[in-house]
PDB file of C-alpha atoms in Angstrom:
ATOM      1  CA  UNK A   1       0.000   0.000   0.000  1.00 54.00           C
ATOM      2  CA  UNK A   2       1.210   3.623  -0.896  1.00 60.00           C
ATOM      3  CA  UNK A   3       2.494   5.896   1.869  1.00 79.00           C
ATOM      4  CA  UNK A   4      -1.011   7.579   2.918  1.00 91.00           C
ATOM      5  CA  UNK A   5      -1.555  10.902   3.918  1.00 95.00           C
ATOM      6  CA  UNK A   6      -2.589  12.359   7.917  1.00 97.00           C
ATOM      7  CA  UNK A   7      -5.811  13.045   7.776  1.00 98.00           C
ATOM      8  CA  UNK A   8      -7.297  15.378  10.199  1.00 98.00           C
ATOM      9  CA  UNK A   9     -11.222  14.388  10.662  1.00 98.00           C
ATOM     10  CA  UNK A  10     -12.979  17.306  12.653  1.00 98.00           C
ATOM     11  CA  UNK A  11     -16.408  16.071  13.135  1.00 96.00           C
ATOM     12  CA  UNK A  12     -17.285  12.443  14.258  1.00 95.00           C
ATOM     13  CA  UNK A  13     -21.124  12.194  14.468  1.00 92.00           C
ATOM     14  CA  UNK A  14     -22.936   9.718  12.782  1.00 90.00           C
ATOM     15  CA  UNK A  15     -21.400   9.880   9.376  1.00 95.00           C
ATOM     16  CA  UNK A  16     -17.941  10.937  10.217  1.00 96.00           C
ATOM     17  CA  UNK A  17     -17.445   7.805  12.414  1.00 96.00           C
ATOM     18  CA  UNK A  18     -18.006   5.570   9.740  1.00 96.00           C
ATOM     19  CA  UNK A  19     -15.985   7.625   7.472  1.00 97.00           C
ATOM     20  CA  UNK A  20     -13.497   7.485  10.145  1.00 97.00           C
ATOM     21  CA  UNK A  21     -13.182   3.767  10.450  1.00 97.00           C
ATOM     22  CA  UNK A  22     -12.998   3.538   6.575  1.00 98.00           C
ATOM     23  CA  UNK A  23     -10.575   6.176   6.039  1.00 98.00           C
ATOM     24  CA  UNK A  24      -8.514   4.060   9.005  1.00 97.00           C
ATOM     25  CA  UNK A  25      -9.114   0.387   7.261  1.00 97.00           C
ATOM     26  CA  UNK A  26      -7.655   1.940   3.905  1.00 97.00           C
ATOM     27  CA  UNK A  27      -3.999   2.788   5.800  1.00 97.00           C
ATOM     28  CA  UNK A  28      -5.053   6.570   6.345  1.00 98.00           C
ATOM     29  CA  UNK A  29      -3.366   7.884  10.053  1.00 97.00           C
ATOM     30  CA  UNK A  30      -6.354   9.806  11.584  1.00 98.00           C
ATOM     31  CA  UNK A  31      -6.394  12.474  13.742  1.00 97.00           C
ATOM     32  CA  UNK A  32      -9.956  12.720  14.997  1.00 97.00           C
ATOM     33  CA  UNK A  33     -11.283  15.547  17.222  1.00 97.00           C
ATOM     34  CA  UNK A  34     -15.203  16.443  18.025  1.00 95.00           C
ATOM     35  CA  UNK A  35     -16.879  19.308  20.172  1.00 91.00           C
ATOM     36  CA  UNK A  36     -18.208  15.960  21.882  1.00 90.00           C
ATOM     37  CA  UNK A  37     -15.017  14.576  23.078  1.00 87.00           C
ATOM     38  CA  UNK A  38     -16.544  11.086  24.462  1.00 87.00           C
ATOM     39  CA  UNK A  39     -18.317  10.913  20.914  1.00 88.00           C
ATOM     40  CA  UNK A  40     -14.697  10.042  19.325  1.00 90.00           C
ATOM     41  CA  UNK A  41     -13.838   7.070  21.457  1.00 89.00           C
ATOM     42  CA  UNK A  42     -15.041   4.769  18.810  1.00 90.00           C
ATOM     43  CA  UNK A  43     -12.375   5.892  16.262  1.00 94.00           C
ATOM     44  CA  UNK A  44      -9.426   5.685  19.327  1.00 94.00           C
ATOM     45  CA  UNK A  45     -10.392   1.984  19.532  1.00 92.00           C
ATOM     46  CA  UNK A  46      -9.986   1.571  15.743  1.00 94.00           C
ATOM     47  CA  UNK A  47      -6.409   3.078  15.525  1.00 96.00           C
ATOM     48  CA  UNK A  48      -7.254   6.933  15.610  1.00 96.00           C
ATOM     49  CA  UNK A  49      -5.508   9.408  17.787  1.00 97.00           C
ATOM     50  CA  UNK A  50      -8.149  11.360  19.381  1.00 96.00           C
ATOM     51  CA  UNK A  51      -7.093  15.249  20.413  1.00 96.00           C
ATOM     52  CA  UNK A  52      -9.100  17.718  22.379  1.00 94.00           C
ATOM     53  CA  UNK A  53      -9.041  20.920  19.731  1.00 96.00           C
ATOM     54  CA  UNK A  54      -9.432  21.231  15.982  1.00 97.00           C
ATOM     55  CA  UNK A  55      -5.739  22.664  15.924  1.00 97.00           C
ATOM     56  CA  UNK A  56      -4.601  19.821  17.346  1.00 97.00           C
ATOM     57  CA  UNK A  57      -5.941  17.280  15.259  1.00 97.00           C
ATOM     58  CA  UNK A  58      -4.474  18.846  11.928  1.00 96.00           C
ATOM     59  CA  UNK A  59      -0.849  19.780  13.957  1.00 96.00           C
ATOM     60  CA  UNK A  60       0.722  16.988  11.767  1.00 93.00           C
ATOM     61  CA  UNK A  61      -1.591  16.335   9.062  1.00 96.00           C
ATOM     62  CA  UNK A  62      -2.102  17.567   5.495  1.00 96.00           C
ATOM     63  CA  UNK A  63      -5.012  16.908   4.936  1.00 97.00           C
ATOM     64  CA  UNK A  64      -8.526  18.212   6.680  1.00 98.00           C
ATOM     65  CA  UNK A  65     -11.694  16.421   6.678  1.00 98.00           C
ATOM     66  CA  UNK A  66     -14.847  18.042   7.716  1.00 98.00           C
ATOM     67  CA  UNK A  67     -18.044  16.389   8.859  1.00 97.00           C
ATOM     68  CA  UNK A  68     -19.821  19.363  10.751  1.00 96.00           C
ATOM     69  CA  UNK A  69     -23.755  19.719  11.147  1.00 90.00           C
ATOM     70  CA  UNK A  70     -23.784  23.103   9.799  1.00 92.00           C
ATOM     71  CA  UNK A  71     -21.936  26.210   9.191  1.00 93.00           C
ATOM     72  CA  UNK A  72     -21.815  27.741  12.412  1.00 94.00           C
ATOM     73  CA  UNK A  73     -20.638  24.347  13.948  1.00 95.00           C
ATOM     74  CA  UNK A  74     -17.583  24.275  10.802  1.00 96.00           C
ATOM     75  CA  UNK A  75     -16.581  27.932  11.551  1.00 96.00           C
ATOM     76  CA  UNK A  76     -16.181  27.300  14.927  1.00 95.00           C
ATOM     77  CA  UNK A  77     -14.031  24.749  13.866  1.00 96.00           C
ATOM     78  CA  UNK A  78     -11.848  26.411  11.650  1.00 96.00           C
ATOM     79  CA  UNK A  79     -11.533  29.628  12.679  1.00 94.00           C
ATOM     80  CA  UNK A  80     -12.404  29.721  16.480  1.00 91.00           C
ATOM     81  CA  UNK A  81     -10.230  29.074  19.641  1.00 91.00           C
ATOM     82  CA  UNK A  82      -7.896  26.989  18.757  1.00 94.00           C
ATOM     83  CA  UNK A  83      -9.084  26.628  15.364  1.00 95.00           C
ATOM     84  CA  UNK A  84      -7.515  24.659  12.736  1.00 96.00           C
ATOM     85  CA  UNK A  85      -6.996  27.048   9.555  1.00 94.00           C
ATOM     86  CA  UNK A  86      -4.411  28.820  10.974  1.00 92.00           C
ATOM     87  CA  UNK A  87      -2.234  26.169  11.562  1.00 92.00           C
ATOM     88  CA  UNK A  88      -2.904  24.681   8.335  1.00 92.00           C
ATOM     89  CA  UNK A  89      -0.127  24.862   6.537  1.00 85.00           C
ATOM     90  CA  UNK A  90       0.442  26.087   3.050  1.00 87.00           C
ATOM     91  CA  UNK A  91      -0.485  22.967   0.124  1.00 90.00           C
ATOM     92  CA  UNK A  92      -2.171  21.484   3.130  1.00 96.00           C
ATOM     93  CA  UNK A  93      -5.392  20.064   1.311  1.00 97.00           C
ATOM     94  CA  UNK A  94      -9.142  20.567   2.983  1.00 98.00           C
ATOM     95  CA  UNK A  95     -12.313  18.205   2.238  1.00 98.00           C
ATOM     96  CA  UNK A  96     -15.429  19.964   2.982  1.00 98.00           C
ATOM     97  CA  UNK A  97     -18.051  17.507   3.419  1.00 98.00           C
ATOM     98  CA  UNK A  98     -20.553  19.490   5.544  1.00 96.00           C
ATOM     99  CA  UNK A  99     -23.803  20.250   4.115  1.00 95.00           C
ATOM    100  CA  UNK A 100     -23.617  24.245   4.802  1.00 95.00           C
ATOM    101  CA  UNK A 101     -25.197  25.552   2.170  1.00 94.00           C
ATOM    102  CA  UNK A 102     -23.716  28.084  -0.828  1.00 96.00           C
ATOM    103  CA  UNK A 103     -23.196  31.121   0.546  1.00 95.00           C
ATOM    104  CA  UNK A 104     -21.217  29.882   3.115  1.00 96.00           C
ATOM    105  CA  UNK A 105     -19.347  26.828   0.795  1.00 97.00           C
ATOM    106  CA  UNK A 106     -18.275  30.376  -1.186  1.00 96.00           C
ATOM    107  CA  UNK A 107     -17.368  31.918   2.259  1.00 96.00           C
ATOM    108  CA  UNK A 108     -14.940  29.308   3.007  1.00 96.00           C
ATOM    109  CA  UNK A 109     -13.093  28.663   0.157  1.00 97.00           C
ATOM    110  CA  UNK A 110     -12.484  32.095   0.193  1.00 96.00           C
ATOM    111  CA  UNK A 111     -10.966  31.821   3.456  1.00 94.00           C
ATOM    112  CA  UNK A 112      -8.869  28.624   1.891  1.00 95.00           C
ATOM    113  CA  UNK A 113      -7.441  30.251  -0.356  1.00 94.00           C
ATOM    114  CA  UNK A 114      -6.587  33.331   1.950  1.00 93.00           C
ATOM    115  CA  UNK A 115      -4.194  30.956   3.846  1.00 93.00           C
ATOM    116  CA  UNK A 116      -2.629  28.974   1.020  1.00 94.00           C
ATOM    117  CA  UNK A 117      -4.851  25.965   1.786  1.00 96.00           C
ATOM    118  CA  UNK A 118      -6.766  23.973  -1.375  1.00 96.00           C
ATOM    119  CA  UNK A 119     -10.075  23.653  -0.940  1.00 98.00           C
ATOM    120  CA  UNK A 120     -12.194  20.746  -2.150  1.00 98.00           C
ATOM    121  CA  UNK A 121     -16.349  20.693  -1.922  1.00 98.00           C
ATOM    122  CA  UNK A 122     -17.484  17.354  -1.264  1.00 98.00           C
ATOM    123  CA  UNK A 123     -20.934  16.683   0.771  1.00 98.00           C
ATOM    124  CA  UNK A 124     -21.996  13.319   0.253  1.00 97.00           C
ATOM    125  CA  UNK A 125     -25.045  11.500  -0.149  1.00 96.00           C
ATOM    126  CA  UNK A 126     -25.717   8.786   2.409  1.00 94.00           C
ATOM    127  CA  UNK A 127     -27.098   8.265   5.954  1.00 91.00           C
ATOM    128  CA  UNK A 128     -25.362   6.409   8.307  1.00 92.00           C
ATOM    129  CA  UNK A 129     -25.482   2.693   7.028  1.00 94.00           C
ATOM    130  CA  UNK A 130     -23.833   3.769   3.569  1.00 95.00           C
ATOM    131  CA  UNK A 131     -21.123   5.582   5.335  1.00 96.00           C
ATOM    132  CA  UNK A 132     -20.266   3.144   7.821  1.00 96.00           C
ATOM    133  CA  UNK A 133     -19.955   0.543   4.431  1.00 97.00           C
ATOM    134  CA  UNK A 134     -17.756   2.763   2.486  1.00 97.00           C
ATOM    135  CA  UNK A 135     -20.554   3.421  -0.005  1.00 97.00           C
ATOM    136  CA  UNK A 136     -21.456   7.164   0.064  1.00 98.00           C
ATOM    137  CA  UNK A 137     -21.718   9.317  -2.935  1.00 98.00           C
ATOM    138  CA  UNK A 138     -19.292  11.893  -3.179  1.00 98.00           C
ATOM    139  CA  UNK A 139     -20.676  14.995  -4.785  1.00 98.00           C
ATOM    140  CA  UNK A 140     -17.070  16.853  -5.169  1.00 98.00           C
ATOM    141  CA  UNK A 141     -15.888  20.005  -7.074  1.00 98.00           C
ATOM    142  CA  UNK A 142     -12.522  22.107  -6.894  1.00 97.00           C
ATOM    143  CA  UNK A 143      -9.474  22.290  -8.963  1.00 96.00           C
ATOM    144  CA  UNK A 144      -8.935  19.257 -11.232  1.00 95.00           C
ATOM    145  CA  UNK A 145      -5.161  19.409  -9.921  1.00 95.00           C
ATOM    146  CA  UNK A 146      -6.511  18.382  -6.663  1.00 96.00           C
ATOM    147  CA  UNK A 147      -8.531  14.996  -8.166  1.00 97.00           C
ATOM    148  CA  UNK A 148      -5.834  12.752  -7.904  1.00 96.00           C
ATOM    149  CA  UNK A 149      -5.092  13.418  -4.565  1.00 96.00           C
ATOM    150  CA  UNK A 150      -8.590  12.874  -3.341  1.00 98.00           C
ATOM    151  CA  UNK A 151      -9.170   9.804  -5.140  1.00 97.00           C
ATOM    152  CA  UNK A 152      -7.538   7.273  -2.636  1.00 97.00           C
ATOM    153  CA  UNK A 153      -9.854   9.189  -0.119  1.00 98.00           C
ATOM    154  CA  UNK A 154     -13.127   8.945  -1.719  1.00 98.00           C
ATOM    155  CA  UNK A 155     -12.403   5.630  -2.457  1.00 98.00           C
ATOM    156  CA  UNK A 156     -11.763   4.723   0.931  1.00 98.00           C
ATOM    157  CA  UNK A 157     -15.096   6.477   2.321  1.00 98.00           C
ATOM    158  CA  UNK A 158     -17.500   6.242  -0.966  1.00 98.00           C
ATOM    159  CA  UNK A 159     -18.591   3.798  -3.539  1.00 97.00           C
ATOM    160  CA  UNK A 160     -18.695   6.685  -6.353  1.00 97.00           C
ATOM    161  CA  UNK A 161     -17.626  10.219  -7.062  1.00 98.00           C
ATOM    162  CA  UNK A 162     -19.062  12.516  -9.547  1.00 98.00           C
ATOM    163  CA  UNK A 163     -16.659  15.473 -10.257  1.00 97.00           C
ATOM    164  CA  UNK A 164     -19.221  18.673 -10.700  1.00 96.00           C
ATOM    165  CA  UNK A 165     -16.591  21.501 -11.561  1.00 94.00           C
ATOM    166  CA  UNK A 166     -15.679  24.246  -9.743  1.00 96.00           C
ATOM    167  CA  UNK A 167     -15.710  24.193  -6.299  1.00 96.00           C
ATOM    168  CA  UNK A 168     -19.392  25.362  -4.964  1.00 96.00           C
ATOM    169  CA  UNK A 169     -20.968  22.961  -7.324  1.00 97.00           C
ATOM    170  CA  UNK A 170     -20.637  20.194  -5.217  1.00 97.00           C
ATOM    171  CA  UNK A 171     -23.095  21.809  -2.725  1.00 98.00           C
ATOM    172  CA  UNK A 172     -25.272  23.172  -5.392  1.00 98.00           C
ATOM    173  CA  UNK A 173     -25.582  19.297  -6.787  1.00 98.00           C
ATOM    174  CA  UNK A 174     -26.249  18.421  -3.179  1.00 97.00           C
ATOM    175  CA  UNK A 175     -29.091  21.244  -2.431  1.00 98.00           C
ATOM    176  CA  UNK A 176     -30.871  19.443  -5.579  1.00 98.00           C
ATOM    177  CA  UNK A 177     -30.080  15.881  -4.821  1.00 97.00           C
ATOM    178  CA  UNK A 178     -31.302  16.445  -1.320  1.00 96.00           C
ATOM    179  CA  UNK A 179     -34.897  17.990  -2.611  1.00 97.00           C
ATOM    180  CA  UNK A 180     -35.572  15.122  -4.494  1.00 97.00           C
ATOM    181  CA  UNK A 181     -34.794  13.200  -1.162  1.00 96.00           C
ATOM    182  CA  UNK A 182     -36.575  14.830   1.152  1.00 96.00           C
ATOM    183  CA  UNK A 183     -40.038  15.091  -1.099  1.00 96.00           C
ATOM    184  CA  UNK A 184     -39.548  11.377  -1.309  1.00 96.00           C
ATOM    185  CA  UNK A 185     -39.584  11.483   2.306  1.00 96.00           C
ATOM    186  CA  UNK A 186     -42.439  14.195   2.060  1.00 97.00           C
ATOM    187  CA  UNK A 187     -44.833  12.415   0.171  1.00 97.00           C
ATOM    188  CA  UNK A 188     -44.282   8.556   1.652  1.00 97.00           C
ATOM    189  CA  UNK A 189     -45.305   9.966   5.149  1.00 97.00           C
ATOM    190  CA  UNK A 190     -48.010  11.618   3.571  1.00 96.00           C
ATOM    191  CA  UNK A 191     -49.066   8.204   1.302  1.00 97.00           C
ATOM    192  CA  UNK A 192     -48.782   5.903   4.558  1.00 97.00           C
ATOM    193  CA  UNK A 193     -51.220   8.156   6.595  1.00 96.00           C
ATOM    194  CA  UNK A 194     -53.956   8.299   4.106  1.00 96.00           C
ATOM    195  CA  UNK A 195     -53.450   4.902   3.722  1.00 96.00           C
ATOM    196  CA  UNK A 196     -53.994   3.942   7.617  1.00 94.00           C
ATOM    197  CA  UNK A 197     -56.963   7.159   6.790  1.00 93.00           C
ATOM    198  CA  UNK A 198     -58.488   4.401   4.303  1.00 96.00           C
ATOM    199  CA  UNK A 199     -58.417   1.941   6.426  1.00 95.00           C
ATOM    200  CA  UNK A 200     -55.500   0.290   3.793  1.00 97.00           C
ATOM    201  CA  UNK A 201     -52.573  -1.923   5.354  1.00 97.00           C
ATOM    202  CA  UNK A 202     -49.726   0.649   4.391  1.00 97.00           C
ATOM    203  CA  UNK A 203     -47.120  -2.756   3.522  1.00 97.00           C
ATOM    204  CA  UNK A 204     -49.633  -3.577   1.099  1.00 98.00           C
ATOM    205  CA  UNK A 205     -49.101   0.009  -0.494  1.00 97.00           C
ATOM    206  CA  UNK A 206     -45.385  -1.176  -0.454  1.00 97.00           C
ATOM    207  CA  UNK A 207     -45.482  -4.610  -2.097  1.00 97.00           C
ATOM    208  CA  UNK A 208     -48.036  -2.641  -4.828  1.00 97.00           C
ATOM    209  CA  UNK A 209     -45.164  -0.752  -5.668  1.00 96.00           C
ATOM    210  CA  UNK A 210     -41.794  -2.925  -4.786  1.00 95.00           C
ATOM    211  CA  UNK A 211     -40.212  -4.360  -7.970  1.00 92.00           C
ATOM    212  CA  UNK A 212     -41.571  -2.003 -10.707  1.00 93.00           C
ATOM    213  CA  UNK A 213     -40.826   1.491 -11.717  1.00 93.00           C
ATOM    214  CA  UNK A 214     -42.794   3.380  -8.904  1.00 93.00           C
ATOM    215  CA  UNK A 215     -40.696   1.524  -6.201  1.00 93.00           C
ATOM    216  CA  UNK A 216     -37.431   2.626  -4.343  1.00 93.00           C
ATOM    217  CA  UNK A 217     -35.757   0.773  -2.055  1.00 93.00           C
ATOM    218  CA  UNK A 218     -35.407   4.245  -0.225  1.00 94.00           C
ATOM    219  CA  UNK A 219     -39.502   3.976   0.008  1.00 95.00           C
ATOM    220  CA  UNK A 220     -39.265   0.606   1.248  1.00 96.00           C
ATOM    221  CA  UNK A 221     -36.258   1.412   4.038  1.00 95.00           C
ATOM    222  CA  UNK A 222     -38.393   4.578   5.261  1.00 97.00           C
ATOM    223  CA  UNK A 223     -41.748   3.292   4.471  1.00 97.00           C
ATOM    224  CA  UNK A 224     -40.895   0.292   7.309  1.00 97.00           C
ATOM    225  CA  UNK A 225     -40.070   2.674   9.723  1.00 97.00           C
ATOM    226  CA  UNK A 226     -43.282   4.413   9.361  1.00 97.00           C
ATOM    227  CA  UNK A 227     -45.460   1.822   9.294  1.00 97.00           C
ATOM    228  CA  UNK A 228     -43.633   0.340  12.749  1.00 96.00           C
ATOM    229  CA  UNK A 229     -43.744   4.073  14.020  1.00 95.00           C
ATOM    230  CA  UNK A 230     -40.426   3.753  15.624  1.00 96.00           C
ATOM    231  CA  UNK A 231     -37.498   5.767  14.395  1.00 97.00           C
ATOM    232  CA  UNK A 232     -33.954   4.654  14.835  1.00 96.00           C
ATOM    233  CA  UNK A 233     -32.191   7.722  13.327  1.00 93.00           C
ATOM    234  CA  UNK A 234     -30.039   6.844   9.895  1.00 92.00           C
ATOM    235  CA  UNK A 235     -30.655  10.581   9.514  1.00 93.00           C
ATOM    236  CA  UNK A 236     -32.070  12.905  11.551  1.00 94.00           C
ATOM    237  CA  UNK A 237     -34.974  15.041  11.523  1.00 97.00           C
ATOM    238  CA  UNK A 238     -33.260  18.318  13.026  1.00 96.00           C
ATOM    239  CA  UNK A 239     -30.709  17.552   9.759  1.00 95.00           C
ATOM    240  CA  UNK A 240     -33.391  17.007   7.342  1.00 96.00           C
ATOM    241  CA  UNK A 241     -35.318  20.293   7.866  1.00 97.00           C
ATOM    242  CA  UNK A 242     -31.351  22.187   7.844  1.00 96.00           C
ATOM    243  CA  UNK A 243     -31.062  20.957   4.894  1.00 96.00           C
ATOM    244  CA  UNK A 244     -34.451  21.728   3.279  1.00 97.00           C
ATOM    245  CA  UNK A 245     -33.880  25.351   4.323  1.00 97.00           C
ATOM    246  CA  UNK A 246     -30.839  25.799   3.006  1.00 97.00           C
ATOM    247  CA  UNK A 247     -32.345  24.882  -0.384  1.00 97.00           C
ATOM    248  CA  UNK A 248     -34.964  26.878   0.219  1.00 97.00           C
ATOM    249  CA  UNK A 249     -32.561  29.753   0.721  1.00 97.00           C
ATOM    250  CA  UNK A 250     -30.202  29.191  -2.462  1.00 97.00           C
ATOM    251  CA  UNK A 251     -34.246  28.422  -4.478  1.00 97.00           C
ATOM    252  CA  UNK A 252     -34.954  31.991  -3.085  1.00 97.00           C
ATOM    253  CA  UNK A 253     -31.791  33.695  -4.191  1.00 96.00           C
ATOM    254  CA  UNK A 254     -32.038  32.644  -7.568  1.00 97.00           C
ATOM    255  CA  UNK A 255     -35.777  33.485  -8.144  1.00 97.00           C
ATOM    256  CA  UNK A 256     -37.120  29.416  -7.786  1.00 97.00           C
ATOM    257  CA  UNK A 257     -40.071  28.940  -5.798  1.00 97.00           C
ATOM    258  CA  UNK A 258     -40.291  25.459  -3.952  1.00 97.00           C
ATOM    259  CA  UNK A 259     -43.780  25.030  -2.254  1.00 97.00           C
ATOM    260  CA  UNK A 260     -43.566  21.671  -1.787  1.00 96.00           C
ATOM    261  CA  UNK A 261     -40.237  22.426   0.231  1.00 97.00           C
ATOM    262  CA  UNK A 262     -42.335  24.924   2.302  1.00 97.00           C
ATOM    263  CA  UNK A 263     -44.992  22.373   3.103  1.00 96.00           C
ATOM    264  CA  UNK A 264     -42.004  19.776   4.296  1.00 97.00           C
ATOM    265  CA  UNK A 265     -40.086  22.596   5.970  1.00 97.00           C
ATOM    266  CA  UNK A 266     -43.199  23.210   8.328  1.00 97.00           C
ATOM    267  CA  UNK A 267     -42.821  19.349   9.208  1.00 97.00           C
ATOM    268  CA  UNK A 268     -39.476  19.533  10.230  1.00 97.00           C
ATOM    269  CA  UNK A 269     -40.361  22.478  12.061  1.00 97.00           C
ATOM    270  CA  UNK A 270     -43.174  21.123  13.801  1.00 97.00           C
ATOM    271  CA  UNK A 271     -40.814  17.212  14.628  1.00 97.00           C
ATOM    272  CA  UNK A 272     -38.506  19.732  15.864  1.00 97.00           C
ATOM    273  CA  UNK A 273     -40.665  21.255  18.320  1.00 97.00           C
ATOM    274  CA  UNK A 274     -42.769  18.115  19.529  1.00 97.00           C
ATOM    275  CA  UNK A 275     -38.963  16.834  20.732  1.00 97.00           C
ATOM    276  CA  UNK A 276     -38.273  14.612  17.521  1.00 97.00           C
ATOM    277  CA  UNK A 277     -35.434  16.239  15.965  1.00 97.00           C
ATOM    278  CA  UNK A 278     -32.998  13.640  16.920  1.00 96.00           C
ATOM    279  CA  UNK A 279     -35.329  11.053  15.605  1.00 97.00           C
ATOM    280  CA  UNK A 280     -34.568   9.744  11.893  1.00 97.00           C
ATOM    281  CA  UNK A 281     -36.021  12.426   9.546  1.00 97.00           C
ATOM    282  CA  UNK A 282     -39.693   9.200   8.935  1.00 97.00           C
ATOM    283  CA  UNK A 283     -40.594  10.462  12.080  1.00 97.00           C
ATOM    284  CA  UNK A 284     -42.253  13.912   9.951  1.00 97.00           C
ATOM    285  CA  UNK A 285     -45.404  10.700   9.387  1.00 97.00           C
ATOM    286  CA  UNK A 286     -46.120  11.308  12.898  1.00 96.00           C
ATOM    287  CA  UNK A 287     -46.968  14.749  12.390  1.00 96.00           C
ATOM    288  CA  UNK A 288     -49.568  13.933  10.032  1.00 93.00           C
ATOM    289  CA  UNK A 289     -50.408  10.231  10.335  1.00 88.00           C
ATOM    290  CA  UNK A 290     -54.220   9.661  11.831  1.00 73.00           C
ATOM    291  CA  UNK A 291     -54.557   9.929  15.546  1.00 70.00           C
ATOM    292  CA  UNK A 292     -55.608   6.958  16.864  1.00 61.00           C
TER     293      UNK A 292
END
């Protein structure tokens, strides 16, 4: 195996764990640090070296990794006390793979290139199970001088990579990828409570459409968890609704309106505020599924 590079993961929720473990079972050191310290033990039992600041997880490594919940969360990383960008040094090579939106994608990479540092967009697609198998999507843009360098690291966390150009398109290929994914979402919970409504067993909705071209196996995954009514998060609620505002917020700056995004936004919302957020993001059927 080639020498690998030090990677510096900041960020190791539910996705960046698995990414972790990958990125450590393809011969990648890992420095690991999260706001939640006790939330990186995992990845110290697999091999990582677990630190107690973003500065000191990339104090040795050249190349950055972030897995953040949202922008706020990734500047305090980066730029806070004891931040990591300014100890980045110069050629060092960052992977953003927080979903943060465009305006402030734009924002950092801006600040990347302010310290010398390449900057590469990358959110993925993929909830937990996909990243803990190595089979995310990666949705990456950024200079094509940088694609050969990311390659053994995409390959370690993901299953495929789609180059979208410049970096910012990555995130703008995300914003869309995750609309069609949450109005799947949208419309499922919606389908399974007319059908309990009807008085119609909601699996029998499923096996109507399993196996031809209305069926998903993304229907079928959520579509159990709804018809159970228990929620084991693969991705959660709180997450879900982030991300439908964000593309809300990029539709609105460029003159797109997305009602159906406002309807599911006011789910989220509403999960949110009944206590769910931390449920997976099926738990929005409960808002509207038939009392019983």
């Amino acid at each position: 195996m080639p020498d690998r590079e030090t990677i510096a993961l900041l960020g190791t929720g539910t996705m960046g764990t698995g990414m972790g473990r990958n990125l450590l079972a393809a011969g990648f050191p890992v420095r690991a640090w999260n706001r939640t310290f006790a939330r990186a033990a995992p990845l110290a039992e697999a091999g990582a070296t677990v630190v107690e600041s973003p500065a000191a997880a990339v104090t040795g490594a050249s190349v950055v990794l972030t897995m953040l919940r949202h922008g706020s969360a990734l500047d305090a990383a980066m730029n806070g006390p004891d931040g990591a960008l300014p100890v980045l040094g110069e050629g060092c090579l960052w992977v953003q793979s927080s979903t943060i939106g465009v305006d402030d994608t734009q924002r950092f990479a801006g600040l990347a290139r302010d310290h010398g540092v390449e900057f590469v967009d990358a959110p993925v697609l993929g909830s937990k199970v996909p990243a803990e198998r190595g089979e995310l999507t990666i949705l990456a843009s950024g200079p094509e001088s940088d694609q050969a360098r990311c390659e053994p690291i995409f390959d370690a966390i993901g299953s495929r990579t789609i180059w979208a150009g410049e970096a910012g398109e990555g995130t703008r290929l995300k914003l869309v990828a995750n609309t069609w994914v949450n109005g799947v979402a949208g419309v499922l919970a919606e389908t399974i409570a007319l059908a309990r409504g009807l008085e119609i067993d909601p699996e029998l909705f499923l096996h109507t459409i399993d196996g031809g071209p209305l069926g998903l196996p993304y229907a079928r995954m959520k579509g159990e968890l709804m018809i159970q009514r228990k929620y084991p998060t693969s991705f959660a609620a709180a997450l879900a609704g982030k991300d439908v505002r964000l593309a809300r917020e990029a539709a609105a700056a460029n003159g797109v309106d997305l009602p159906l995004s406002g309807a599911l936004a006011n789910l989220y919302r509403e999960a949110v505020e009944r206590g769910l957020g931390d449920e997976d993001n099926s738990v929005i059927h409960e808002i509207i599924a038939p009392r019983d």
